[in-house]
PDB file of C-alpha atoms in Angstrom:
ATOM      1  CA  UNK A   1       0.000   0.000   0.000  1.00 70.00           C
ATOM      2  CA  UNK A   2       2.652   2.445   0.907  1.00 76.00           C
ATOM      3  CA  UNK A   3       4.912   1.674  -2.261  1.00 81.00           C
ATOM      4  CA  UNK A   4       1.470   2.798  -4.252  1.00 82.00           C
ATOM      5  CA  UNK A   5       1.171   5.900  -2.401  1.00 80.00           C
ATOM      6  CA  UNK A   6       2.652   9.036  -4.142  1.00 76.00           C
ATOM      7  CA  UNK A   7       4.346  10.726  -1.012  1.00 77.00           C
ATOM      8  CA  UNK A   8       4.905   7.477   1.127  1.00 85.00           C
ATOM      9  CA  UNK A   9       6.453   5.556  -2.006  1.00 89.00           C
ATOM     10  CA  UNK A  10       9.730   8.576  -1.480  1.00 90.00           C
ATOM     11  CA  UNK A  11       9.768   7.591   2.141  1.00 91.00           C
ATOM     12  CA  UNK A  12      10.171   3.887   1.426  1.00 91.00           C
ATOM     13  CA  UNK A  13      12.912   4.559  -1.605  1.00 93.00           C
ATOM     14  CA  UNK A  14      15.281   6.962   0.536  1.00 94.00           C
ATOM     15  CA  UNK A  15      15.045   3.914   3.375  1.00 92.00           C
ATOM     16  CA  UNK A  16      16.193   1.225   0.691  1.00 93.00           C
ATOM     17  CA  UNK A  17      18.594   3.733  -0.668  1.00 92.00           C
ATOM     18  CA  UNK A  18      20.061   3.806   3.046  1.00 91.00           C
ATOM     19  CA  UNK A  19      20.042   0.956   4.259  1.00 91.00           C
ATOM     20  CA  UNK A  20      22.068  -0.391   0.870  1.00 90.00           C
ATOM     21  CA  UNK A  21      24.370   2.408   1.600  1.00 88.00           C
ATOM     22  CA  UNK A  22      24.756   1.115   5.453  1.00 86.00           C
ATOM     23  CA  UNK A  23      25.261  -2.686   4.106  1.00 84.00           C
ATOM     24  CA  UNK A  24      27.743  -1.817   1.844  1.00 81.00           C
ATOM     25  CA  UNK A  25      29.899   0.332   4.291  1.00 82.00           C
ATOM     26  CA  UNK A  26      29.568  -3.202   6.336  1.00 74.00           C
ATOM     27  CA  UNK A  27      27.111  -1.858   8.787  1.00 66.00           C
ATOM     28  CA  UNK A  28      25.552  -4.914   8.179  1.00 68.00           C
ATOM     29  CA  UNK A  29      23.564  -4.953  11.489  1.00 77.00           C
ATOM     30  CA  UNK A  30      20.900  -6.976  11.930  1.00 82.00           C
ATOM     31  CA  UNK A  31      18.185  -4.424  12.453  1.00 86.00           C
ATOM     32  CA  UNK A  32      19.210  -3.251   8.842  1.00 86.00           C
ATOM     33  CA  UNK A  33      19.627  -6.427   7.513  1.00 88.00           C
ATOM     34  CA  UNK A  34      16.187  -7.160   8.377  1.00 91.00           C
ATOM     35  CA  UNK A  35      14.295  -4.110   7.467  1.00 91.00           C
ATOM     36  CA  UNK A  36      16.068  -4.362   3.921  1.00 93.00           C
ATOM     37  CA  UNK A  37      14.648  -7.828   3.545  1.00 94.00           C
ATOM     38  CA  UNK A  38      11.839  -6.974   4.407  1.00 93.00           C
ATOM     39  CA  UNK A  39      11.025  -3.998   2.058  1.00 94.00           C
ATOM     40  CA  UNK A  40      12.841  -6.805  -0.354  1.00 95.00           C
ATOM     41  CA  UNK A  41      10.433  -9.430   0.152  1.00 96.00           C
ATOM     42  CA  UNK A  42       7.347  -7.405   0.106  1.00 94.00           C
ATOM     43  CA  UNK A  43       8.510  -6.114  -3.711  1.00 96.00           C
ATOM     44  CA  UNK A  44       8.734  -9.497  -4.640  1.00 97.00           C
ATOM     45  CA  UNK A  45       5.562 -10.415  -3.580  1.00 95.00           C
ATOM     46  CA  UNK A  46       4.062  -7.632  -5.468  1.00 95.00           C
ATOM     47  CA  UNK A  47       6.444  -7.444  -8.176  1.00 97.00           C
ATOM     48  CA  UNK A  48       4.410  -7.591 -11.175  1.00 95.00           C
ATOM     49  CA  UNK A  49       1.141  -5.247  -9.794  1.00 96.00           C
ATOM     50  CA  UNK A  50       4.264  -2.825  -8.776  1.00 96.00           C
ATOM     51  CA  UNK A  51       6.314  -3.120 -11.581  1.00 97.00           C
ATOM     52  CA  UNK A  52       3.458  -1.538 -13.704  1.00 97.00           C
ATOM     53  CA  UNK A  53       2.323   1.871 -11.249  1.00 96.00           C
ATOM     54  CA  UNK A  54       3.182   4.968 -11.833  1.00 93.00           C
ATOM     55  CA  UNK A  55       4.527   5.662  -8.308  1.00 92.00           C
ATOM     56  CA  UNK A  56       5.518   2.278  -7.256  1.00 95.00           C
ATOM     57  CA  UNK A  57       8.032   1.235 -10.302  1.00 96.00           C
ATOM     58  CA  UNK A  58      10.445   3.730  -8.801  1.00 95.00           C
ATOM     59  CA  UNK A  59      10.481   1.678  -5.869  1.00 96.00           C
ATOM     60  CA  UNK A  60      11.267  -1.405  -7.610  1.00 97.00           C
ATOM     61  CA  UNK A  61      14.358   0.102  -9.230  1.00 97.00           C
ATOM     62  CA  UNK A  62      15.879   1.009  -5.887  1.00 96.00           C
ATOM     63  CA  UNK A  63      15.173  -2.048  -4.307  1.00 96.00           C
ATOM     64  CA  UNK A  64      16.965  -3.842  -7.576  1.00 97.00           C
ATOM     65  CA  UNK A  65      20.026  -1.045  -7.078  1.00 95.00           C
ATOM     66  CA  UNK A  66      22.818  -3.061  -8.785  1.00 94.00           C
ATOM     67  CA  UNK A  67      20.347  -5.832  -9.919  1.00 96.00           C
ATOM     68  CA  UNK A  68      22.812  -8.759  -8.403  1.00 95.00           C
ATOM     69  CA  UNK A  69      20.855 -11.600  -7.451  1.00 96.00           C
ATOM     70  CA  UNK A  70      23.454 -12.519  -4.902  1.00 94.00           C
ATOM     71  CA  UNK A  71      22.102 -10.050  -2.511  1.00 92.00           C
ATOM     72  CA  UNK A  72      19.568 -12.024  -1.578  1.00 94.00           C
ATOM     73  CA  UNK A  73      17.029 -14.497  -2.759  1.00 96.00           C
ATOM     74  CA  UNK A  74      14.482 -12.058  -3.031  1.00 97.00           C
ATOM     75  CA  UNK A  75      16.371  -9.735  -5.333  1.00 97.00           C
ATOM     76  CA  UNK A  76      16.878 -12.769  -7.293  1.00 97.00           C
ATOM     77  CA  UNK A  77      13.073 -13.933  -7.714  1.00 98.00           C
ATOM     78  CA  UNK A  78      12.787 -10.407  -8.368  1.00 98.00           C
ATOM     79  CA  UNK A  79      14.635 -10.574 -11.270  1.00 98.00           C
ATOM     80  CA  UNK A  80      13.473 -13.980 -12.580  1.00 97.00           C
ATOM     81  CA  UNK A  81      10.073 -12.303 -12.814  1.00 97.00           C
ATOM     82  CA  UNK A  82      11.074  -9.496 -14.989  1.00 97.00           C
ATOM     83  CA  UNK A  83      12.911 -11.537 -17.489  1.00 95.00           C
ATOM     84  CA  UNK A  84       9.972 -13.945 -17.961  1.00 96.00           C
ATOM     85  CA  UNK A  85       8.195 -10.587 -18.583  1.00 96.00           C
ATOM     86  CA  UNK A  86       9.600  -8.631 -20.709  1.00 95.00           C
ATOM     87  CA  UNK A  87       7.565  -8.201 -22.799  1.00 95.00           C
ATOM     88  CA  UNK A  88       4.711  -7.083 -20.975  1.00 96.00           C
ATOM     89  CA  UNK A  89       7.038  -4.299 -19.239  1.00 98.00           C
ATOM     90  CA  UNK A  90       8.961  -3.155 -22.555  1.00 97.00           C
ATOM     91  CA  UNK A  91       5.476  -1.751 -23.549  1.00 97.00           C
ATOM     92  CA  UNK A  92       3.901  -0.698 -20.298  1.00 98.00           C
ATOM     93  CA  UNK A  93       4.002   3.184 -19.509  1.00 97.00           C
ATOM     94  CA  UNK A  94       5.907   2.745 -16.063  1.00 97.00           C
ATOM     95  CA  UNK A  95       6.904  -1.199 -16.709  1.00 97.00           C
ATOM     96  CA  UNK A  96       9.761   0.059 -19.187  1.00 96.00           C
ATOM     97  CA  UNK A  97      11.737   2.265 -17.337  1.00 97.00           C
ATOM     98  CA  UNK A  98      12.595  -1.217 -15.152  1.00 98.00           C
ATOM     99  CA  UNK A  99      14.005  -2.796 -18.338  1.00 98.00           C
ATOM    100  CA  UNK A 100      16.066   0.857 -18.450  1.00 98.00           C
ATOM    101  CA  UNK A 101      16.829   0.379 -15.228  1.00 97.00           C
ATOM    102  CA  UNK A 102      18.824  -2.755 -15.820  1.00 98.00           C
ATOM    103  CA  UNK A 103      20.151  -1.438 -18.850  1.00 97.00           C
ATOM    104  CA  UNK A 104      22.026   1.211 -16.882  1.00 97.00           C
ATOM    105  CA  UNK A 105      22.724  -0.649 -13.625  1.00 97.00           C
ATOM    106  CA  UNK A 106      22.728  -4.651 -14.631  1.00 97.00           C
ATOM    107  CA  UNK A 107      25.210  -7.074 -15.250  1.00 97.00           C
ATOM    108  CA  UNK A 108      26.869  -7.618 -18.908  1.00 96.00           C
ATOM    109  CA  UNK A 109      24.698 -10.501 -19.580  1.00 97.00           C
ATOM    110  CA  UNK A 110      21.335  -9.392 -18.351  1.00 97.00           C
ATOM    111  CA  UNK A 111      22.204  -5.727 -20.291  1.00 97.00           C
ATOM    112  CA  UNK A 112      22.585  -8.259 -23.074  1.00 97.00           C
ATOM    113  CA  UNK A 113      19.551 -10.096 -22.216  1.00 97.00           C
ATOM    114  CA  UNK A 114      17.566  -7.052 -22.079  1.00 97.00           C
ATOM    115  CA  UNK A 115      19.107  -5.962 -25.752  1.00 97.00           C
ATOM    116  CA  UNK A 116      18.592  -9.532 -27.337  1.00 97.00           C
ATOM    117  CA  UNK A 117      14.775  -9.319 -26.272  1.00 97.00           C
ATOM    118  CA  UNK A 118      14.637  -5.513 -28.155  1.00 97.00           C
ATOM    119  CA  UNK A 119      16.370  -6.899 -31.358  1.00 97.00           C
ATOM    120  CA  UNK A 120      13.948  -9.376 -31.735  1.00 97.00           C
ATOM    121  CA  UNK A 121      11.021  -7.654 -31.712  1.00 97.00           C
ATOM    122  CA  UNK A 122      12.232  -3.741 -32.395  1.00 97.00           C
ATOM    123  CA  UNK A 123       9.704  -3.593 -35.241  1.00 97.00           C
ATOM    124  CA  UNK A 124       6.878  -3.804 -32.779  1.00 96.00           C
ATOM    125  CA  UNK A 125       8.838  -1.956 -29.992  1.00 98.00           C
ATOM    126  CA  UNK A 126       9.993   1.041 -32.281  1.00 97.00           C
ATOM    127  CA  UNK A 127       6.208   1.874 -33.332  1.00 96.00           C
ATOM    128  CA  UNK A 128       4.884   1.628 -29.829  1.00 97.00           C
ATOM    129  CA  UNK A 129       4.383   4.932 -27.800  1.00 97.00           C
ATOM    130  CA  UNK A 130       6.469   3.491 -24.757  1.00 97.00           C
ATOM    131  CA  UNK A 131       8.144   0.258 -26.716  1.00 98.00           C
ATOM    132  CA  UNK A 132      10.155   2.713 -28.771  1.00 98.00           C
ATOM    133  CA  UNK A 133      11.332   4.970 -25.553  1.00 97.00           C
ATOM    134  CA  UNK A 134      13.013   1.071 -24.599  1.00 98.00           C
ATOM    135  CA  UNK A 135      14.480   0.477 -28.220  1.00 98.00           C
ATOM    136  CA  UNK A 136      16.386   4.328 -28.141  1.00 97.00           C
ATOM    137  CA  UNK A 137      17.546   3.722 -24.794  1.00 97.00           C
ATOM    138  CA  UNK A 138      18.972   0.565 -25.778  1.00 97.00           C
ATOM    139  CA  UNK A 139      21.059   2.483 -28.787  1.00 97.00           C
ATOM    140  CA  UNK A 140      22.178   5.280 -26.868  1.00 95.00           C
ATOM    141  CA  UNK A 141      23.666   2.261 -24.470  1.00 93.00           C
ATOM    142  CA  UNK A 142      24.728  -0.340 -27.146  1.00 95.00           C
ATOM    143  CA  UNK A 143      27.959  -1.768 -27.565  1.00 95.00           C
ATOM    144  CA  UNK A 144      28.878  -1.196 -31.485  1.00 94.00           C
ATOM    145  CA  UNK A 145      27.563  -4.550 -32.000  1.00 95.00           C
ATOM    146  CA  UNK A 146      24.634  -4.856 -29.987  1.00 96.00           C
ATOM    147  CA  UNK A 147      23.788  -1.330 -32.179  1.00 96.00           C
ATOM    148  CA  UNK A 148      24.503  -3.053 -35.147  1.00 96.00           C
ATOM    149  CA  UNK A 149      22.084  -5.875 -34.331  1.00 96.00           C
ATOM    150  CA  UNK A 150      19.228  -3.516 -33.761  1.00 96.00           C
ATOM    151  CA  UNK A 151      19.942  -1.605 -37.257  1.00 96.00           C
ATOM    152  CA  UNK A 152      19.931  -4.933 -38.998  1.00 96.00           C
ATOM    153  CA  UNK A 153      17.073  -6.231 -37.862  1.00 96.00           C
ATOM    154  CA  UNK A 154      15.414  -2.670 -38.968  1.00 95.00           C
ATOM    155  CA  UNK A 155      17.054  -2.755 -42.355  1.00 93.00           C
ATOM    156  CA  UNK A 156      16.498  -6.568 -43.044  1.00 92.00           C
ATOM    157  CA  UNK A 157      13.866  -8.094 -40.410  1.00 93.00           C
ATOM    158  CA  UNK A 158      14.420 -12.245 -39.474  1.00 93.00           C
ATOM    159  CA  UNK A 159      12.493 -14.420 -37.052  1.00 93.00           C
ATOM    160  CA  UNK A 160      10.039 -12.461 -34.846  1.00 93.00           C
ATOM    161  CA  UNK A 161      10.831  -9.383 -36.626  1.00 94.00           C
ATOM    162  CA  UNK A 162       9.645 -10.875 -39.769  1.00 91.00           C
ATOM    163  CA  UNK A 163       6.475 -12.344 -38.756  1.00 90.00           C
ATOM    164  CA  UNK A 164       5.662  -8.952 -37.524  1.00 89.00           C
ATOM    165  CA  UNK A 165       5.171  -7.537 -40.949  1.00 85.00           C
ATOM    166  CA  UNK A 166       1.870  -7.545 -41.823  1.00 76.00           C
ATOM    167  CA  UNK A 167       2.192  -7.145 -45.621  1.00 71.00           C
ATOM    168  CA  UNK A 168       5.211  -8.904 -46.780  1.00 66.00           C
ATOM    169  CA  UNK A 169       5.588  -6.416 -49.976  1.00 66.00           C
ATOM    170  CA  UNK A 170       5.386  -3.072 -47.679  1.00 78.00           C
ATOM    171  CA  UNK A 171       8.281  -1.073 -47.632  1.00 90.00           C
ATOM    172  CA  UNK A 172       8.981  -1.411 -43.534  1.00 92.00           C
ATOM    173  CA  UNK A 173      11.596   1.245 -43.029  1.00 93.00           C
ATOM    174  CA  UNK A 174       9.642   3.976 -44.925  1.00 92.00           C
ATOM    175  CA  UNK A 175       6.714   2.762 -42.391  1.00 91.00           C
ATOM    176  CA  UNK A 176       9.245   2.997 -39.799  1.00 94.00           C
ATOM    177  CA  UNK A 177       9.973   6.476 -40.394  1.00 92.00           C
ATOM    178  CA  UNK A 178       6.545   7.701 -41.570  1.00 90.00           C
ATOM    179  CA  UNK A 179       5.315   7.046 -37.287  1.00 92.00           C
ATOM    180  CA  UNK A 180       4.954   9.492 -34.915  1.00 92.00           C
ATOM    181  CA  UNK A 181       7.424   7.139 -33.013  1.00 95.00           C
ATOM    182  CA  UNK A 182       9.597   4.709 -34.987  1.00 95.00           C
ATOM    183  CA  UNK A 183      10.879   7.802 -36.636  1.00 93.00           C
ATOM    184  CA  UNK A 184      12.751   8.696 -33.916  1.00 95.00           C
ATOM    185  CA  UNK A 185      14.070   5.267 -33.513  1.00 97.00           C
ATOM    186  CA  UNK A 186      15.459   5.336 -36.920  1.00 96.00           C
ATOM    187  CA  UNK A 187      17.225   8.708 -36.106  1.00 95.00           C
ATOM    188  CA  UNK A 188      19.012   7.060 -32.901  1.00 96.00           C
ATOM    189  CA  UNK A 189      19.802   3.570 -35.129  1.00 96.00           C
ATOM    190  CA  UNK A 190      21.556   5.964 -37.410  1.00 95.00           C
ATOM    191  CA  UNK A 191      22.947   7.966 -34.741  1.00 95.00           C
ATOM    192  CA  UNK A 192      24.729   4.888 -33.222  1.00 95.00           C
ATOM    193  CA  UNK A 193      25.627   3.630 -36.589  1.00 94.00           C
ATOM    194  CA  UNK A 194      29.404   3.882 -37.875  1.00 92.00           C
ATOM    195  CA  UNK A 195      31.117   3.107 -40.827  1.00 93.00           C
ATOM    196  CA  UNK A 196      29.863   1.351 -44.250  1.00 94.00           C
ATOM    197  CA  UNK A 197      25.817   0.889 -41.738  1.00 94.00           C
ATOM    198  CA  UNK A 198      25.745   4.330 -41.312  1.00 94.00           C
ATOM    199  CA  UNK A 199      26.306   5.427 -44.550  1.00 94.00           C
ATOM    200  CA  UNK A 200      24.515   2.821 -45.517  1.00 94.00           C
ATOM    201  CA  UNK A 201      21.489   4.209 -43.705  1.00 94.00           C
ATOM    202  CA  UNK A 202      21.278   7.625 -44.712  1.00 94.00           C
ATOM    203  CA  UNK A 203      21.787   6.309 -48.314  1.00 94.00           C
ATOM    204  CA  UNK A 204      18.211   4.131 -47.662  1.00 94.00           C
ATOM    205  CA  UNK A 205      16.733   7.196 -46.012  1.00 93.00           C
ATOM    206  CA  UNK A 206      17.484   9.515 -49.141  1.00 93.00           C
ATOM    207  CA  UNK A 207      16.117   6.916 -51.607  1.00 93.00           C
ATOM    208  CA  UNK A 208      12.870   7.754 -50.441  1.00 93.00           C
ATOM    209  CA  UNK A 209      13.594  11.470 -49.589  1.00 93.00           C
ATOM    210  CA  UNK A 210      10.297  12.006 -52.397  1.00 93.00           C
ATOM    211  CA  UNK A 211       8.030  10.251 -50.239  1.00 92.00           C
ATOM    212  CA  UNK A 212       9.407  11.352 -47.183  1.00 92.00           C
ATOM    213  CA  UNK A 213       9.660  15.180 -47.869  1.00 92.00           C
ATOM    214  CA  UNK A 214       5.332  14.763 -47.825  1.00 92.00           C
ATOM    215  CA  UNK A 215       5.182  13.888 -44.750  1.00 87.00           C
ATOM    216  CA  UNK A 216       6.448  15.784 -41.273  1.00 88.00           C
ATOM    217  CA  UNK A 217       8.168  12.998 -39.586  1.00 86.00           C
ATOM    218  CA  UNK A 218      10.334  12.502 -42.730  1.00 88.00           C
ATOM    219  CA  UNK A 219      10.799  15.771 -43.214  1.00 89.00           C
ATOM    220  CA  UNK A 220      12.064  15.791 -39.573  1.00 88.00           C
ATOM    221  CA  UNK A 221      14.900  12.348 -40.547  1.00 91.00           C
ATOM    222  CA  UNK A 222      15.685  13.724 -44.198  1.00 92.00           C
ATOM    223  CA  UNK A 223      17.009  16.803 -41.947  1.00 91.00           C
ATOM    224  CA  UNK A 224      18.951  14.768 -39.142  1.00 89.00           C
ATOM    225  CA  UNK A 225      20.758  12.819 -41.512  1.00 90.00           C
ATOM    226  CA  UNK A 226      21.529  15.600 -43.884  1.00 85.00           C
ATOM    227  CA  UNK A 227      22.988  17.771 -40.923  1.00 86.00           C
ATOM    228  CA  UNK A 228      24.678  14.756 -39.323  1.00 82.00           C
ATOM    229  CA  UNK A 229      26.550  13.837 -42.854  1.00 73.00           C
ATOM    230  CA  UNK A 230      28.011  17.094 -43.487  1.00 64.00           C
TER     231      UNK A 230
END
């Protein structure tokens, strides 16, 4: 109830953020050790109902802090839940800034974890109104490669990506750029894009700089990419 709360939810993070702070100076008492575990346990209970709320998520990310599931078991079922849900938080309003969360604070592998699940289904994530806030996060964070995976998968769809495509004769990266929000994700993939991909990006962008230059999105990525090349 109190993580739900808009003014109690603060009180409960600054405790978490504490305590941690306390543990990891080893003033591992046990009156600390205890309260932590129990704020712990009670997110995991609720993980999935908090996860999703507007004031609550922010809890969740400072009870995950460093998101290492050594801490303690609850931290760790805490975690299990989110990766058998991503996709239900990469598209929920609140639910995606956990996935961010990770991103920024998580181990190599579940960073990677979390960027494997966008690649996969970026087509789906880029036109979503909170999907595609996930998929530019994940190229302003990418390792060269793990940008290069997204970008591919945009320029030549496989597996999920594929089956996503409604019309298999549609041009998908001039619908990509003609949305109010999968044009922006097509300005970051070309932002983290180096080399022979990047060029070869803004040279797929111009071929359709006719169609584009009708609509106000594409007028909006014919003028990144023409700034950014010169």
């Amino acid at each position: 109830r109190c993580a739900k709360d808009p003014h109690a939810t603060h009180v409960m993070q600054k405790a978490v953020i504490l305590l941690q702070q306390e543990i990891r100076r080893n003033h591992k008492t046990k009156q600390n050790k205890e309260l932590l575990d129990t704020i712990e346990n009670s997110v995991q209970r609720e993980i999935l109902q908090l996860a999703v709320h507007p004031h609550a998520c922010r809890l969740v990310q400072r009870t995950l802090g460093d998101c290492n599931p050594k801490r303690s078991d609850a931290i760790k079922l805490i975690l299990d839940t989110v990766m058998s849900t991503y996709h239900t938080l990469s598209i929920d309003q609140h639910g995606n800034f956990i996935l961010q969360h990770i991103l920024d604070n998580g181990s190599l592998d579940q960073v990677a974890t979390v960027h494997n699940h966008v690649s996969s289904n970026v087509l789906e994530l880029a036109q979503h109104k909170f999907g595609s806030h996930l998929v530019e996060k994940c190229l302003q964070s990418a390792t060269p490669k793990q940008a290069e995976a997204v970008v591919l998968e945009l320029l030549e769809p496989k597996g999920r990506n594929a089956a996503y495509i409604k019309d298999g004769s549609e041009d998908v990266l001039l619908v990509l750029m003609k949305d109010p929000y999968a044009n922006f994700v097509v300005q970051r993939a070309f932002d983290a894009s180096s080399g022979e991909l990047r060029s070869r990006i803004a040279t797929e962008i111009r071929n359709r700089s006719e169609t584009l230059s009708r609509f106000t999105y594409g007028r909006h990525i014919l003028s990144h990419i023409n700034k950014s090349m010169h």
